[in-house]
Short mmCIF file of C-alpha atoms and ligand atoms in Angstrom, two decimals:
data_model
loop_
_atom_site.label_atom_id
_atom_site.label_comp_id
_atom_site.label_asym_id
_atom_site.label_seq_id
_atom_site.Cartn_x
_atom_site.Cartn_y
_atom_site.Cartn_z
CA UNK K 1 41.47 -87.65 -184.41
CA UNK K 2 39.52 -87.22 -180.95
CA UNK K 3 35.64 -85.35 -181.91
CA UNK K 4 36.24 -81.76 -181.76
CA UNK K 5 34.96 -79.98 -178.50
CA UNK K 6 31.48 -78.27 -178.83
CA UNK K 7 31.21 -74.69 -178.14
CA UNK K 8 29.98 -73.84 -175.19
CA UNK K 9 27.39 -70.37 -175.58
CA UNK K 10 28.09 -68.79 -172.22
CA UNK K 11 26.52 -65.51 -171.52
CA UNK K 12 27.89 -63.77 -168.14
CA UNK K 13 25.31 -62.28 -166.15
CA UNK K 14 25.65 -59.13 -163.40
CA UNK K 15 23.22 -56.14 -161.82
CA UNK K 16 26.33 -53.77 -162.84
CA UNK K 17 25.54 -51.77 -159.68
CA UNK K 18 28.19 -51.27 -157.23
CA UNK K 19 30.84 -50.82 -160.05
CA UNK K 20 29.22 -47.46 -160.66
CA UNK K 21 28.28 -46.57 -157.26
CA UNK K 22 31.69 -47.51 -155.22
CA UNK K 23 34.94 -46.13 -156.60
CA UNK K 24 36.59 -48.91 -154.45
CA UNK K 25 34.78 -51.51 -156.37
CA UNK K 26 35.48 -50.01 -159.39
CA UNK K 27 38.99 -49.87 -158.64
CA UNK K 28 38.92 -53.32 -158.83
CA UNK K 29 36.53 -54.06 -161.66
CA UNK K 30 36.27 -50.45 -163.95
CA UNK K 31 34.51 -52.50 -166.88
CA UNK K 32 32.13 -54.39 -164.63
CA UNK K 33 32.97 -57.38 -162.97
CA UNK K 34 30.55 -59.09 -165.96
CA UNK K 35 33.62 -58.15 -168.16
CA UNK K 36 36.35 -59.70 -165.85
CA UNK K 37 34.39 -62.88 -165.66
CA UNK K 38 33.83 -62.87 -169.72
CA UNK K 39 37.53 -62.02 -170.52
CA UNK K 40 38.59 -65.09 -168.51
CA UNK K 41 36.50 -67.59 -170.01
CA UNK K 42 36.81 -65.88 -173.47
CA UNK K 43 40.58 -67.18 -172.89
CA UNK K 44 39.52 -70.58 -173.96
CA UNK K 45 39.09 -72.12 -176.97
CA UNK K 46 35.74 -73.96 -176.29
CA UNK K 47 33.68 -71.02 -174.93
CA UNK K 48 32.01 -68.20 -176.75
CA UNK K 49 31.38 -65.48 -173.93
CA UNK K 50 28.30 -62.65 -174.40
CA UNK K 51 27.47 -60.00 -171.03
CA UNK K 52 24.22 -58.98 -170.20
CA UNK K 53 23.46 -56.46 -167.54
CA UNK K 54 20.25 -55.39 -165.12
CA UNK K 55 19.88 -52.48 -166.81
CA UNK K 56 19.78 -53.54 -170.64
CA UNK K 57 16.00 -54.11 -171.83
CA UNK K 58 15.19 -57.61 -170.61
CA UNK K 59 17.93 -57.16 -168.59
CA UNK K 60 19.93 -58.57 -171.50
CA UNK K 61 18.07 -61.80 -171.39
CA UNK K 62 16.04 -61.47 -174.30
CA UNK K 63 14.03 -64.24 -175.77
CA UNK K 64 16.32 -64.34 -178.82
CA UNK K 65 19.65 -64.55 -175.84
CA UNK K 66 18.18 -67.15 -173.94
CA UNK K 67 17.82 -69.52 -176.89
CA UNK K 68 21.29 -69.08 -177.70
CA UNK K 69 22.84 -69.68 -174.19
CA UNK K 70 24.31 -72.67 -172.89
CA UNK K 71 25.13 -71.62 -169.84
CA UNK K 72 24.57 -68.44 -168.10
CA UNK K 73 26.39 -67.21 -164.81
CA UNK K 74 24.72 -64.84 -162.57
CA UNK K 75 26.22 -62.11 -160.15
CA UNK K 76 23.64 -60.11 -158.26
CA UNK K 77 23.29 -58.20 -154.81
CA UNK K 78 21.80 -54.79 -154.09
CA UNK K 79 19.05 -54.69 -157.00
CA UNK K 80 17.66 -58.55 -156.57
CA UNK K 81 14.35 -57.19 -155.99
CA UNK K 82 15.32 -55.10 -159.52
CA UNK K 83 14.74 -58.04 -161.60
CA UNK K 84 11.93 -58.55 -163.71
CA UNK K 85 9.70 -61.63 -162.08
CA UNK K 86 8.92 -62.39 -166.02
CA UNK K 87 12.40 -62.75 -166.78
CA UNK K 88 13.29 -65.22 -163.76
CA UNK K 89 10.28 -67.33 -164.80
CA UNK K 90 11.95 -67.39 -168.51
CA UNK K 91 15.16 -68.42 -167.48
CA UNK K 92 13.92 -70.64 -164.81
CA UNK K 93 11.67 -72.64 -167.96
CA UNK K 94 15.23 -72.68 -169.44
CA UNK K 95 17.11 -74.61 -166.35
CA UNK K 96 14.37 -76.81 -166.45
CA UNK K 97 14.77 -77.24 -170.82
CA UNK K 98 18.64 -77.85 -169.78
CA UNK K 99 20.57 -74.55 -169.65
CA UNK K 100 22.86 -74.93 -166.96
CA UNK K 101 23.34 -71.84 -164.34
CA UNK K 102 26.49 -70.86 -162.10
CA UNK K 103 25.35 -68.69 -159.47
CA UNK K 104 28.30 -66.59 -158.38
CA UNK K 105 28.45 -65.18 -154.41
CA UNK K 106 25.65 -63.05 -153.52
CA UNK K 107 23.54 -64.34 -156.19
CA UNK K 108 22.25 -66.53 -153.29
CA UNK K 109 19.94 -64.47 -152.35
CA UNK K 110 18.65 -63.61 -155.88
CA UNK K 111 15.02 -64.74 -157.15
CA UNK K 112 16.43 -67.39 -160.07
CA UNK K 113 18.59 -69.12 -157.63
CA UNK K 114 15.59 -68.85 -154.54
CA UNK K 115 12.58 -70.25 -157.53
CA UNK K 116 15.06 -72.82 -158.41
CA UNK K 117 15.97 -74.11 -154.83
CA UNK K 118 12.67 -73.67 -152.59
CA UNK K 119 13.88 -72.61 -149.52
CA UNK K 120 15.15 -69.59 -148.19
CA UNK K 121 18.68 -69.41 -149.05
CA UNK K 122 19.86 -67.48 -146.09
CA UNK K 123 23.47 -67.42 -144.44
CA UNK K 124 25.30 -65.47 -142.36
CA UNK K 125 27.92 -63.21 -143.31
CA UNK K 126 30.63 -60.14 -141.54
CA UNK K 127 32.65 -57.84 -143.85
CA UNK K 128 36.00 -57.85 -142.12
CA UNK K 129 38.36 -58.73 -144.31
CA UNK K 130 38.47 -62.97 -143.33
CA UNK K 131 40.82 -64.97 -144.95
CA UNK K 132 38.76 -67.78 -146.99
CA UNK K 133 40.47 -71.16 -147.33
CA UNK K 134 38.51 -73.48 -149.62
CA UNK K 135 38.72 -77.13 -148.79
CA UNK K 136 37.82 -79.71 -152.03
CA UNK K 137 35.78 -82.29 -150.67
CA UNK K 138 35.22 -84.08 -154.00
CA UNK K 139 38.19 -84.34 -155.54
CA UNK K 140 36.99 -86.70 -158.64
CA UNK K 141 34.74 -83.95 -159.88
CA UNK K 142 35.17 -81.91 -162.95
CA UNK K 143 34.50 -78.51 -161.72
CA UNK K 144 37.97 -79.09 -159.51
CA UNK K 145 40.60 -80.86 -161.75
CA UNK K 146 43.81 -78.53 -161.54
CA UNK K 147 43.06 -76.94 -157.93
CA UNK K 148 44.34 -78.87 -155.75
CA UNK K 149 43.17 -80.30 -151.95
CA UNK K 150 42.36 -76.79 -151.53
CA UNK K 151 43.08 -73.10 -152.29
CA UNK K 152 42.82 -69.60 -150.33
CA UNK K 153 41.53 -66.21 -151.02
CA UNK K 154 43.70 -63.83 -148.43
CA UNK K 155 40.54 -61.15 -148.00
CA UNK K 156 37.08 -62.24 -148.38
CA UNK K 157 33.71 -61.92 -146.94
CA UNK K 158 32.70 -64.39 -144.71
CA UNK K 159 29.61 -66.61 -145.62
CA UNK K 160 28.78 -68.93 -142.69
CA UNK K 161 26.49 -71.66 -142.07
CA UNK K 162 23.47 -72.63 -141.90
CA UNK K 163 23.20 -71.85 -145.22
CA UNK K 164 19.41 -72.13 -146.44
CA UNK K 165 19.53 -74.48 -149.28
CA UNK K 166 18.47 -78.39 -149.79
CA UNK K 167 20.70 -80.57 -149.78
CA UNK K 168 23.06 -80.65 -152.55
CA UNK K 169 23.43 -83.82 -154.95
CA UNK K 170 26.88 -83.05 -154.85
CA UNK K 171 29.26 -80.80 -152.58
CA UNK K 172 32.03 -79.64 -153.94
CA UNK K 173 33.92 -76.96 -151.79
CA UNK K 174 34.09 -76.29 -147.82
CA UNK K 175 35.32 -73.13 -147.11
CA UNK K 176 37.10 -71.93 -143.56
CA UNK K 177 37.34 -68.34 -142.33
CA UNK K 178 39.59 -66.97 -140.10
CA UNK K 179 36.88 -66.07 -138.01
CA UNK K 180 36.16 -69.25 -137.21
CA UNK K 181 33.23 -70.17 -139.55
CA UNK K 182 33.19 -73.11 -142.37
CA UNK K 183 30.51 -72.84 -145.19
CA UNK K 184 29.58 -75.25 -147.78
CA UNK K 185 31.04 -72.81 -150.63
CA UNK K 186 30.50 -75.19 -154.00
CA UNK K 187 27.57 -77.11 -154.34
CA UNK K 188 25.44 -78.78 -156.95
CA UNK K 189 21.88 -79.56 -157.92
CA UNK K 190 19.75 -80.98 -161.09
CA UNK K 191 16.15 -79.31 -161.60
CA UNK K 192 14.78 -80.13 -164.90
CA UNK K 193 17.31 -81.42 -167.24
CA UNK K 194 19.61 -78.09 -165.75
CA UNK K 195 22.66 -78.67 -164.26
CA UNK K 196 23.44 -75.69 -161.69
CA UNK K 197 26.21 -74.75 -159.96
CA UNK K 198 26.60 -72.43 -157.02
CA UNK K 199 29.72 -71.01 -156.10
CA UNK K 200 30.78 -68.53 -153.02
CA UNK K 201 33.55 -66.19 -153.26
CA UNK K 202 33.28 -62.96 -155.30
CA UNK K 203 32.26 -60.15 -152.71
CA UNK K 204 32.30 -56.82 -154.95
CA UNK K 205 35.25 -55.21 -152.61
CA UNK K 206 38.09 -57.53 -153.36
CA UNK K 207 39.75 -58.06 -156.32
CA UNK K 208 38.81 -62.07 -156.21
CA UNK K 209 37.17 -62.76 -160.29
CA UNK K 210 41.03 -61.62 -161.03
CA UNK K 211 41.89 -64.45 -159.08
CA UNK K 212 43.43 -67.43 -161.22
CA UNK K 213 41.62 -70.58 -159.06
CA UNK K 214 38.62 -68.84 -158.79
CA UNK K 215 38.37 -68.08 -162.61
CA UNK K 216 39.54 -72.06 -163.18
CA UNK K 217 36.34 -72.73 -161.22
CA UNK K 218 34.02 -71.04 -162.86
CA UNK K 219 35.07 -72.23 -166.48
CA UNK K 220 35.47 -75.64 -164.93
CA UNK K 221 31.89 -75.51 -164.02
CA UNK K 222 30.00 -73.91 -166.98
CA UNK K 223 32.12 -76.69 -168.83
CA UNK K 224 30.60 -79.14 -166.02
CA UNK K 225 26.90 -77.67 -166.52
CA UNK K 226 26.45 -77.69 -170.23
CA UNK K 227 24.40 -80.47 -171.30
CA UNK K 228 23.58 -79.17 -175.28
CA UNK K 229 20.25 -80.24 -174.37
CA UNK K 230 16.60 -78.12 -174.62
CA UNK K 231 13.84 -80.40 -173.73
CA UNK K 232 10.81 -78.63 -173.73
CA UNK K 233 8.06 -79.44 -170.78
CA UNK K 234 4.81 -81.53 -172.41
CA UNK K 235 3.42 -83.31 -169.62
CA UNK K 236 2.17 -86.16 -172.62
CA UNK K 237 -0.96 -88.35 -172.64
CA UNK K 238 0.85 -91.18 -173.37
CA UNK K 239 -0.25 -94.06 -175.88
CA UNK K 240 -0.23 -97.67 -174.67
CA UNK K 241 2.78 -98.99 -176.66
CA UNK K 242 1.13 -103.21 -176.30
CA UNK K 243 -2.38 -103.78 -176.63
CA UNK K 244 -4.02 -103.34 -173.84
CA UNK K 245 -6.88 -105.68 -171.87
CA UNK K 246 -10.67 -103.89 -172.17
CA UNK K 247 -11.16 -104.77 -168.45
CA UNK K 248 -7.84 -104.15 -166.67
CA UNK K 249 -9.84 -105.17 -163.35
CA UNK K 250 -11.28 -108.77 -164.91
CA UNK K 251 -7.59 -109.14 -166.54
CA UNK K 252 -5.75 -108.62 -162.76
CA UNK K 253 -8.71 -111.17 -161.38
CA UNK K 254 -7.85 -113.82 -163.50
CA UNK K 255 -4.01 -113.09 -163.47
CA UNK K 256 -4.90 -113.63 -159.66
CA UNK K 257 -7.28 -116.78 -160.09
CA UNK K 258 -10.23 -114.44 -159.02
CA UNK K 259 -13.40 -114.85 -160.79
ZN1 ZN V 1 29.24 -59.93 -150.78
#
């Protein structure tokens, strides 16, 4: 019998804003889109799926949460500047222990994803109802197996480049607009022993976390960014593990012929 698949501790982070503020979003999303994203990865086996919202204490990320995460996803736009700086530098320590991160959309612009990355994370972007057809460029990796050479969302927001990031270890995704714009849409970066994954679509408007390819992503890729792994930051003095000479300068003279 193959090893049994670990469980993957997923909690599914959003602001919980606009769902309460725009009956058109809520239209779309009356639970939160937090609970559309859970539901779909609660569908499978290997993934045990908890919310947390802005507007819980600790934003939901309490110390006790964090240790028991995995992976955590994060959705955020109007209420960025909303989030605790003490919380970011909590879960940032626990990218670098080995939790891995999807950051969903406009999440771009939120402070985790900004701390993690180092630059400014800026794009450009038009509300007007674009078509977004998303190109795989890697076709080997995980995070796409079962989508295809590419897949479309009929009505997005545009994100276009440049988009302010360093350059990813891996690309994943090109999008195209109908407007004319491409945009590197999947991407992916190691900081610590954290694996994180950003991924584009998901403007609040649109109806596209219901969408089947974009859910398959996302569970592809906290699958793909769980490591199991919390390796806490020492920064050892190390012991010598040989003996070593009294005089390293008279022993690198005499390796040398030097007297
Ligand atoms: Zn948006």
């Amino acid at each position: 019998m193959p090893p049994a698949k670990p469980i993957i501790r997923v909690t599914v982070w959003s602001e919980f804003r606009h769902e309460k503020k725009n009956p058109k979003v809520a239209a779309h999303y009356p639970q939160g889109m937090h609970q559309t994203i859970a539901e779909a990865l609660g569908k499978h086996a290997d993934l045990a799926v908890r919310t947390a919202t802005l507007d819980e204490p600790d934003h939901g990320l309490t110390d006790e949460v964090l240790d028991q995460t995995d992976v955590l996803t994060w959705w955020g736009h109007m209420a960025h500047g909303e989030v605790s700086d003490a919380i970011v530098a909590k879960v940032r320590t626990r990218v670098l222990e080995g939790m891995g991160l999807i950051v969903l959309h406009s999440g771009h612009y939120s402070k985790i994803f900004k701390a993690l990355m180092g630059d400014t994370c800026s794009l450009t972007w038009r509300e007007a109802t674009d078509k977004e057809r998303l190109w795989v460029v890697n076709p080997a990796h995980p995070i796409v197996q079962g989508i295809g050479p590419y897949f479309e969302i009929p009505a997005e927001e545009m994100y276009g480049e440049p988009f302010g990031i360093p350059t990813p270890d891996e690309l994943i995704f090109i999008s195209w607009f109908t407007g004319g714009e491409v945009f590197r849409s999947g991407a992916t970066w190691r900081r610590g022993n954290g694996n994180i994954f950003y991924f584009r679509p998901g403007h609040e408007t649109y109806p596209t976390y219901h969408h089947p390819q974009v859910q398959l992503v996302i569970a592809n890729g906290v699958r793909w960014a769980f490591s199991g792994l919390r390796i806490k930051d020492t920064c050892l003095n190390a012991k010598a593990l040989e003996p070593l000479p009294v005089d390293p300068e008279a022993n690198a003279r005499s390796n040398t012929g030097h007297k």
